[in-house]
Short mmCIF file of N, CA and C in Angstrom, two decimals:
data_model
loop_
_atom_site.label_atom_id
_atom_site.label_comp_id
_atom_site.label_asym_id
_atom_site.label_seq_id
_atom_site.Cartn_x
_atom_site.Cartn_y
_atom_site.Cartn_z
N MET A 12 -106.15 11.81 -18.96
CA MET A 12 -105.63 10.81 -19.21
C MET A 12 -104.11 11.40 -19.92
N LYS A 13 -102.89 11.32 -19.80
CA LYS A 13 -101.66 11.48 -20.05
C LYS A 13 -101.53 11.01 -21.42
N SER A 14 -100.32 11.76 -22.33
CA SER A 14 -99.97 11.53 -23.61
C SER A 14 -100.01 10.31 -24.11
N ALA A 15 -99.03 9.55 -22.90
CA ALA A 15 -98.23 8.14 -23.68
C ALA A 15 -98.86 7.61 -22.85
N ALA A 16 -99.91 7.62 -21.78
CA ALA A 16 -100.94 6.41 -21.69
C ALA A 16 -101.75 6.38 -22.86
N LYS A 17 -102.29 7.70 -23.23
CA LYS A 17 -103.47 7.54 -23.97
C LYS A 17 -103.02 6.73 -25.44
N GLN A 18 -101.79 7.36 -25.28
CA GLN A 18 -101.16 6.33 -26.68
C GLN A 18 -101.06 4.75 -27.02
N ALA A 19 -100.49 5.00 -25.30
CA ALA A 19 -100.41 3.09 -25.21
C ALA A 19 -101.81 2.97 -25.53
N LEU A 20 -102.82 3.06 -24.66
CA LEU A 20 -103.97 2.79 -24.56
C LEU A 20 -105.24 2.43 -26.39
N THR A 21 -104.35 3.68 -27.21
CA THR A 21 -104.86 3.73 -28.32
C THR A 21 -104.57 2.57 -29.07
N TYR A 22 -103.03 2.19 -28.80
CA TYR A 22 -102.52 1.23 -29.37
C TYR A 22 -103.18 -0.19 -29.28
N THR A 23 -103.29 0.02 -28.10
CA THR A 23 -104.08 -1.76 -27.44
C THR A 23 -105.40 -1.74 -28.06
N ALA A 24 -105.95 -0.41 -27.86
CA ALA A 24 -107.48 -0.54 -28.37
C ALA A 24 -107.79 -0.69 -29.89
N ARG A 25 -106.65 -0.09 -30.91
CA ARG A 25 -106.86 -0.66 -32.45
C ARG A 25 -106.34 -1.92 -32.72
N GLY A 26 -105.07 -2.31 -31.90
CA GLY A 26 -105.23 -3.98 -32.25
C GLY A 26 -106.16 -4.82 -31.74
N LEU A 27 -106.91 -4.38 -30.99
CA LEU A 27 -108.16 -5.48 -30.94
C LEU A 27 -109.04 -5.09 -31.73
N GLY A 28 -108.86 -3.78 -32.98
CA GLY A 28 -110.14 -3.90 -33.15
C GLY A 28 -111.25 -2.98 -32.93
N MET A 29 -110.65 -1.93 -32.08
CA MET A 29 -111.51 -1.15 -31.58
C MET A 29 -111.75 0.27 -32.37
N CYS A 30 -112.42 1.07 -32.46
CA CYS A 30 -112.54 2.13 -33.24
C CYS A 30 -112.19 3.41 -32.18
N VAL A 31 -111.03 3.82 -32.67
CA VAL A 31 -110.48 5.23 -31.48
C VAL A 31 -111.24 5.87 -32.27
N MET A 32 -111.53 7.06 -31.72
CA MET A 32 -112.06 8.17 -32.01
C MET A 32 -111.55 9.80 -31.27
N ARG A 33 -110.83 10.67 -31.66
CA ARG A 33 -110.84 11.95 -30.90
C ARG A 33 -111.83 12.29 -30.22
N ASP A 34 -113.02 12.49 -30.63
CA ASP A 34 -114.26 13.47 -30.54
C ASP A 34 -115.44 12.29 -30.22
N PHE A 35 -116.15 12.60 -29.00
CA PHE A 35 -117.29 11.68 -28.95
C PHE A 35 -118.14 12.08 -30.08
N THR A 36 -119.10 10.75 -30.37
CA THR A 36 -120.20 11.00 -31.17
C THR A 36 -121.25 9.91 -30.83
N SER A 37 -122.48 9.80 -31.27
CA SER A 37 -123.57 8.99 -31.04
C SER A 37 -122.93 7.47 -31.48
N ASP A 38 -121.98 7.65 -32.12
CA ASP A 38 -121.60 6.24 -32.60
C ASP A 38 -120.33 5.55 -31.37
N CYS A 39 -120.20 6.35 -30.56
CA CYS A 39 -118.92 5.87 -29.63
C CYS A 39 -119.97 5.21 -28.77
N THR A 40 -119.58 3.75 -28.43
CA THR A 40 -119.64 3.01 -27.63
C THR A 40 -119.20 3.10 -25.82
N HIS A 41 -118.46 3.82 -25.91
CA HIS A 41 -117.68 3.85 -24.86
C HIS A 41 -116.68 4.92 -24.23
N LEU A 42 -116.41 5.45 -23.57
CA LEU A 42 -115.55 6.55 -23.51
C LEU A 42 -114.47 6.03 -22.11
N ALA A 43 -113.42 6.51 -22.38
CA ALA A 43 -112.14 6.00 -21.67
C ALA A 43 -111.62 6.84 -20.89
N MET A 44 -111.19 6.85 -19.74
CA MET A 44 -111.11 8.24 -18.92
C MET A 44 -110.19 7.62 -17.58
N SER A 45 -108.99 8.13 -17.25
CA SER A 45 -108.18 7.94 -16.08
C SER A 45 -109.05 8.39 -14.84
N SER A 46 -109.99 9.25 -14.84
CA SER A 46 -110.90 9.75 -14.06
C SER A 46 -111.91 10.25 -14.36
N LEU A 47 -113.13 10.27 -13.90
CA LEU A 47 -114.03 11.13 -14.10
C LEU A 47 -114.43 12.53 -13.70
N LYS A 48 -114.13 13.35 -14.65
CA LYS A 48 -114.49 14.42 -14.47
C LYS A 48 -115.68 15.44 -15.73
N VAL A 49 -116.29 16.51 -15.06
CA VAL A 49 -117.02 16.82 -15.79
C VAL A 49 -116.85 17.73 -17.07
N THR A 50 -116.56 17.23 -18.45
CA THR A 50 -116.08 17.62 -19.53
C THR A 50 -117.08 17.80 -20.53
N MET A 51 -116.92 17.93 -21.95
CA MET A 51 -117.91 17.76 -22.93
C MET A 51 -118.12 16.59 -23.54
N LYS A 52 -117.40 16.06 -23.59
CA LYS A 52 -117.23 14.41 -23.77
C LYS A 52 -117.88 13.40 -22.50
N THR A 53 -117.69 13.77 -21.32
CA THR A 53 -118.39 13.12 -20.41
C THR A 53 -119.88 13.33 -20.46
N VAL A 54 -120.21 14.56 -20.50
CA VAL A 54 -121.42 14.91 -20.35
C VAL A 54 -121.87 14.37 -22.08
N GLN A 55 -121.53 14.46 -22.92
CA GLN A 55 -122.25 13.90 -24.29
C GLN A 55 -122.16 12.26 -23.78
N ALA A 56 -120.94 11.07 -23.32
CA ALA A 56 -121.19 9.42 -23.14
C ALA A 56 -122.51 9.99 -22.30
N VAL A 57 -122.67 10.38 -20.87
CA VAL A 57 -123.81 10.60 -20.02
C VAL A 57 -124.88 10.84 -20.73
N ALA A 58 -125.70 11.63 -21.47
CA ALA A 58 -126.52 11.75 -22.55
C ALA A 58 -126.73 10.83 -23.46
N TYR A 59 -125.99 10.27 -23.79
CA TYR A 59 -125.65 8.86 -24.96
C TYR A 59 -126.14 7.84 -24.15
N GLY A 60 -126.09 7.90 -23.09
CA GLY A 60 -126.21 6.42 -21.87
C GLY A 60 -124.98 5.61 -22.59
N ARG A 61 -123.84 5.63 -22.55
CA ARG A 61 -122.91 5.15 -22.71
C ARG A 61 -121.93 4.94 -21.84
N HIS A 62 -121.24 3.65 -21.37
CA HIS A 62 -119.83 3.27 -20.62
C HIS A 62 -119.07 4.60 -20.69
N ILE A 63 -118.59 4.57 -19.11
CA ILE A 63 -117.04 5.58 -19.23
C ILE A 63 -116.52 4.63 -17.69
N VAL A 64 -115.12 4.32 -18.55
CA VAL A 64 -114.38 3.17 -18.25
C VAL A 64 -112.85 3.66 -18.08
N THR A 65 -112.50 2.92 -17.33
CA THR A 65 -110.74 3.50 -17.18
C THR A 65 -110.10 2.63 -18.21
N GLY A 66 -109.14 3.21 -18.51
CA GLY A 66 -108.12 2.45 -19.34
C GLY A 66 -108.24 0.84 -19.11
N ALA A 67 -107.73 0.53 -17.68
CA ALA A 67 -107.93 -1.08 -17.22
C ALA A 67 -109.01 -1.78 -17.93
N TRP A 68 -109.88 -1.36 -18.41
CA TRP A 68 -111.21 -1.94 -18.82
C TRP A 68 -110.83 -2.85 -20.24
N VAL A 69 -109.88 -1.41 -21.03
CA VAL A 69 -109.34 -2.13 -22.12
C VAL A 69 -108.16 -3.07 -22.30
N LYS A 70 -107.23 -2.63 -21.14
CA LYS A 70 -106.56 -4.05 -20.95
C LYS A 70 -107.07 -5.38 -20.40
N GLU A 71 -107.84 -5.47 -19.71
CA GLU A 71 -108.88 -6.65 -19.67
C GLU A 71 -109.06 -7.22 -20.56
N CYS A 72 -109.54 -6.56 -21.61
CA CYS A 72 -110.40 -6.92 -22.64
C CYS A 72 -109.26 -7.64 -23.56
N GLU A 73 -108.01 -6.78 -23.66
CA GLU A 73 -106.66 -7.46 -24.23
C GLU A 73 -106.42 -9.13 -23.44
N ARG A 74 -106.52 -9.02 -22.43
CA ARG A 74 -106.13 -10.13 -21.62
C ARG A 74 -106.74 -10.96 -22.26
N ARG A 75 -108.22 -10.71 -22.04
CA ARG A 75 -109.06 -11.95 -22.47
C ARG A 75 -109.05 -12.02 -23.75
N ALA A 76 -108.80 -11.65 -24.72
CA ALA A 76 -108.52 -12.05 -26.04
C ALA A 76 -107.05 -12.56 -26.35
N ASN A 77 -106.08 -12.40 -25.62
CA ASN A 77 -104.92 -13.26 -25.34
C ASN A 77 -105.23 -14.79 -24.75
N LEU A 78 -106.46 -14.96 -24.18
CA LEU A 78 -106.66 -16.12 -23.83
C LEU A 78 -107.26 -17.02 -24.13
N LEU A 79 -107.72 -16.55 -25.46
CA LEU A 79 -108.63 -16.86 -26.25
C LEU A 79 -107.81 -18.49 -27.23
N PRO A 80 -106.57 -18.26 -27.87
CA PRO A 80 -106.14 -19.17 -28.35
C PRO A 80 -106.09 -20.29 -27.53
N GLU A 81 -105.28 -20.08 -26.35
CA GLU A 81 -105.35 -21.33 -25.58
C GLU A 81 -106.81 -21.82 -24.85
N LEU A 82 -107.99 -21.44 -24.48
CA LEU A 82 -108.85 -21.97 -24.61
C LEU A 82 -109.43 -22.71 -25.87
N GLY A 83 -109.08 -22.07 -26.92
CA GLY A 83 -109.75 -22.96 -28.24
C GLY A 83 -111.24 -21.79 -28.96
N ALA A 84 -110.06 -20.77 -29.29
CA ALA A 84 -111.01 -19.28 -29.77
C ALA A 84 -112.33 -20.15 -30.58
N ALA A 85 -111.91 -21.54 -31.35
CA ALA A 85 -113.39 -21.87 -31.94
C ALA A 85 -114.38 -21.92 -31.28
N THR A 86 -114.42 -22.64 -30.30
CA THR A 86 -115.38 -23.21 -29.39
C THR A 86 -115.88 -21.91 -27.96
N THR A 87 -114.84 -20.86 -27.96
CA THR A 87 -115.05 -19.66 -26.79
C THR A 87 -115.50 -18.40 -27.20
N LYS A 88 -116.61 -18.48 -26.65
CA LYS A 88 -117.08 -16.64 -26.91
C LYS A 88 -116.54 -15.75 -26.06
N PHE A 89 -116.38 -14.88 -26.60
CA PHE A 89 -115.32 -13.27 -26.01
C PHE A 89 -116.08 -12.66 -25.17
N GLU A 90 -115.92 -12.65 -23.65
CA GLU A 90 -117.00 -11.61 -23.10
C GLU A 90 -116.32 -10.55 -22.83
N PHE A 91 -116.97 -9.55 -22.97
CA PHE A 91 -116.60 -8.03 -22.63
C PHE A 91 -116.50 -8.28 -20.86
N PRO A 92 -115.46 -7.38 -20.08
CA PRO A 92 -115.57 -7.18 -18.77
C PRO A 92 -116.82 -6.13 -18.64
N LYS A 93 -116.86 -6.40 -17.63
CA LYS A 93 -118.53 -5.77 -17.14
C LYS A 93 -117.85 -4.72 -17.10
N GLU A 94 -118.40 -3.26 -17.57
CA GLU A 94 -118.10 -2.19 -17.73
C GLU A 94 -118.30 -1.61 -15.88
N GLU A 95 -119.11 -1.74 -15.73
CA GLU A 95 -119.42 -1.33 -13.99
C GLU A 95 -118.23 -1.38 -13.41
N ASP A 96 -117.87 -2.80 -13.13
CA ASP A 96 -116.13 -2.55 -12.66
C ASP A 96 -115.22 -1.68 -13.01
N TYR A 97 -115.22 -1.05 -13.87
CA TYR A 97 -114.12 -0.54 -14.58
C TYR A 97 -114.40 1.11 -14.47
N LEU A 98 -115.45 1.80 -13.70
CA LEU A 98 -115.79 3.13 -13.67
C LEU A 98 -114.83 3.44 -12.77
N PRO A 99 -114.41 4.88 -13.66
CA PRO A 99 -113.22 5.81 -13.18
C PRO A 99 -113.74 6.48 -11.57
N VAL A 100 -112.64 7.03 -11.02
CA VAL A 100 -112.86 7.61 -9.79
C VAL A 100 -113.27 8.93 -10.14
N LEU A 101 -114.24 9.63 -9.65
CA LEU A 101 -114.88 10.83 -9.54
C LEU A 101 -113.66 12.08 -8.92
N GLU A 102 -113.08 12.91 -9.88
CA GLU A 102 -112.49 14.13 -9.85
C GLU A 102 -113.17 15.21 -9.46
N VAL A 103 -113.05 15.76 -8.27
CA VAL A 103 -113.61 16.79 -8.05
C VAL A 103 -113.21 17.95 -7.53
N GLU A 104 -112.94 19.37 -8.38
CA GLU A 104 -112.30 20.33 -7.85
C GLU A 104 -112.80 20.94 -6.64
N SER A 105 -112.51 21.53 -5.54
CA SER A 105 -112.91 22.15 -4.64
C SER A 105 -113.87 23.26 -4.86
N ASP A 106 -112.89 24.23 -5.72
CA ASP A 106 -114.09 25.28 -5.96
C ASP A 106 -114.86 25.32 -6.80
N SER A 107 -115.57 23.96 -7.73
CA SER A 107 -116.56 24.09 -8.72
C SER A 107 -117.13 22.76 -8.06
N ALA A 108 -117.20 22.45 -7.20
CA ALA A 108 -117.53 20.99 -6.21
C ALA A 108 -119.34 21.34 -6.83
N ILE A 109 -119.76 19.84 -7.20
CA ILE A 109 -121.46 19.85 -7.38
C ILE A 109 -121.68 19.31 -6.44
N PRO A 110 -123.05 19.77 -5.65
CA PRO A 110 -123.31 19.22 -4.71
C PRO A 110 -124.07 17.82 -4.77
N GLY A 111 -123.88 16.82 -4.29
CA GLY A 111 -124.48 15.32 -4.06
C GLY A 111 -123.70 14.83 -6.10
N LEU A 112 -122.72 14.94 -6.33
CA LEU A 112 -122.17 14.80 -7.50
C LEU A 112 -121.54 13.41 -7.07
N ARG A 113 -121.75 12.45 -7.92
CA ARG A 113 -121.76 10.85 -7.44
C ARG A 113 -121.32 9.78 -8.64
N ALA A 114 -119.96 9.19 -8.74
CA ALA A 114 -119.49 8.55 -9.31
C ALA A 114 -120.46 8.01 -10.72
N GLU A 115 -121.85 7.34 -9.26
CA GLU A 115 -122.58 6.42 -9.69
C GLU A 115 -123.51 7.26 -10.85
N LEU A 116 -123.84 8.35 -10.52
CA LEU A 116 -124.76 9.07 -11.27
C LEU A 116 -124.25 9.01 -13.09
N PHE A 117 -122.41 8.77 -12.95
CA PHE A 117 -122.43 8.88 -14.46
C PHE A 117 -122.27 7.28 -15.03
N ARG A 118 -122.86 6.61 -14.45
CA ARG A 118 -123.27 5.21 -15.19
C ARG A 118 -124.53 5.28 -16.23
N PRO A 119 -124.35 4.61 -17.43
CA PRO A 119 -125.41 4.59 -17.92
C PRO A 119 -127.10 4.32 -17.75
N VAL A 120 -127.70 5.30 -18.28
CA VAL A 120 -129.55 4.84 -17.89
C VAL A 120 -129.85 5.18 -19.02
N ASP A 121 -131.14 4.13 -19.48
CA ASP A 121 -131.93 4.12 -20.65
C ASP A 121 -132.19 5.19 -20.98
N THR A 122 -133.54 5.65 -20.61
CA THR A 122 -134.26 6.70 -20.16
C THR A 122 -133.31 8.25 -20.34
N ARG A 123 -132.27 8.00 -19.87
CA ARG A 123 -131.27 9.54 -20.15
C ARG A 123 -131.00 9.71 -21.91
N ALA A 124 -130.67 8.37 -22.45
CA ALA A 124 -130.09 8.86 -23.89
C ALA A 124 -131.59 9.05 -24.79
N ARG A 125 -132.65 9.06 -24.31
CA ARG A 125 -133.82 9.48 -24.62
C ARG A 125 -134.87 10.97 -24.29
N ILE A 126 -134.20 11.19 -23.34
CA ILE A 126 -135.10 12.38 -22.83
C ILE A 126 -135.37 13.73 -23.28
N PHE A 127 -134.33 13.58 -24.29
CA PHE A 127 -134.32 15.04 -25.05
C PHE A 127 -134.70 14.66 -26.73
N ASN A 128 -135.48 13.74 -26.46
CA ASN A 128 -135.43 13.09 -28.14
C ASN A 128 -137.17 14.05 -28.25
N GLY A 129 -136.80 14.51 -29.92
CA GLY A 129 -137.60 15.76 -30.53
C GLY A 129 -137.52 17.37 -29.86
N LYS A 130 -136.56 17.53 -28.76
CA LYS A 130 -136.09 19.09 -28.82
C LYS A 130 -134.95 19.65 -29.44
N LYS A 131 -134.94 20.63 -29.41
CA LYS A 131 -134.00 21.07 -29.82
C LYS A 131 -133.34 22.42 -28.88
N PHE A 132 -132.04 22.59 -28.87
CA PHE A 132 -131.82 23.34 -27.59
C PHE A 132 -130.57 24.24 -28.61
N LEU A 133 -130.46 25.51 -28.52
CA LEU A 133 -129.85 26.89 -28.86
C LEU A 133 -128.49 27.10 -27.88
N PHE A 134 -127.35 26.89 -28.26
CA PHE A 134 -126.22 27.36 -27.51
C PHE A 134 -125.64 28.64 -27.68
N MET A 135 -125.73 29.86 -26.63
CA MET A 135 -125.06 30.90 -26.89
C MET A 135 -123.97 30.91 -26.11
N ASP A 136 -123.18 32.20 -26.77
CA ASP A 136 -122.08 32.50 -25.58
C ASP A 136 -122.71 33.65 -24.66
N ALA A 137 -121.74 34.51 -23.83
CA ALA A 137 -122.54 35.35 -23.62
C ALA A 137 -122.73 36.79 -23.89
N GLN A 138 -121.60 36.72 -24.99
CA GLN A 138 -122.19 37.92 -26.09
C GLN A 138 -123.24 37.99 -26.74
N GLU A 139 -123.69 36.50 -27.11
CA GLU A 139 -124.67 36.31 -28.33
C GLU A 139 -125.79 36.12 -27.43
N VAL A 140 -125.90 36.11 -25.85
CA VAL A 140 -126.96 36.24 -24.96
C VAL A 140 -127.22 37.94 -24.83
N SER A 141 -126.20 38.70 -25.30
CA SER A 141 -126.60 40.30 -24.61
C SER A 141 -127.02 40.64 -26.07
N ARG A 142 -126.72 40.06 -27.21
CA ARG A 142 -127.29 40.64 -28.60
C ARG A 142 -128.60 40.47 -28.87
N HIS A 143 -128.70 39.03 -28.29
CA HIS A 143 -130.02 38.38 -28.81
C HIS A 143 -131.26 39.37 -27.72
N TRP A 144 -131.35 39.74 -26.34
CA TRP A 144 -131.79 40.31 -25.65
C TRP A 144 -132.20 41.62 -26.01
N PHE A 145 -130.46 42.33 -26.61
CA PHE A 145 -130.74 43.76 -27.24
C PHE A 145 -132.36 43.65 -28.04
N TYR A 146 -131.69 42.72 -28.43
CA TYR A 146 -132.62 42.97 -30.27
C TYR A 146 -134.08 42.61 -29.58
N LYS A 147 -134.37 41.62 -29.02
CA LYS A 147 -135.46 41.24 -28.21
C LYS A 147 -136.37 42.92 -27.38
N ALA A 148 -135.38 42.99 -26.72
CA ALA A 148 -135.83 44.56 -25.50
C ALA A 148 -136.09 45.37 -26.93
N GLU A 149 -135.41 45.56 -28.25
CA GLU A 149 -135.72 46.38 -29.31
C GLU A 149 -137.23 46.27 -29.85
N SER A 150 -137.46 45.44 -30.08
CA SER A 150 -138.91 44.77 -30.76
C SER A 150 -139.94 45.07 -30.19
N ILE A 151 -139.95 45.26 -28.84
CA ILE A 151 -141.06 45.10 -27.41
C ILE A 151 -140.95 46.63 -27.91
N ALA A 152 -140.01 47.65 -27.46
CA ALA A 152 -140.19 49.15 -27.26
C ALA A 152 -140.65 49.39 -28.11
#
């Protein structure tokens, strides 16, 4: 998302009382993107089973919130737009295309959020991996 568009969206979201965060955490309920790309934030949103939406979802929330006074806010319950109607378009770089990757695969799935419960992972860069294998090979010899 371009900087100006991101700033405008942040302003709108905060005006609606939404909490806007720079980094994705397990507390986040939605990830707003102009197009779907495989990024760390996207992977986290998918892993946590969160909705990924376009900025148009936030704008629709604003539009609906502005209608409440006209409809009689005391008797009208706010309804969020359906997130599945605001799934961003998948942006695929031809040199790194993943076979079978479709935008629908980015929708929340309840079981996905729990699939790694109780598991621990260690992430290493190439240098750490080579050091790890070197030490392991030394201890075997």
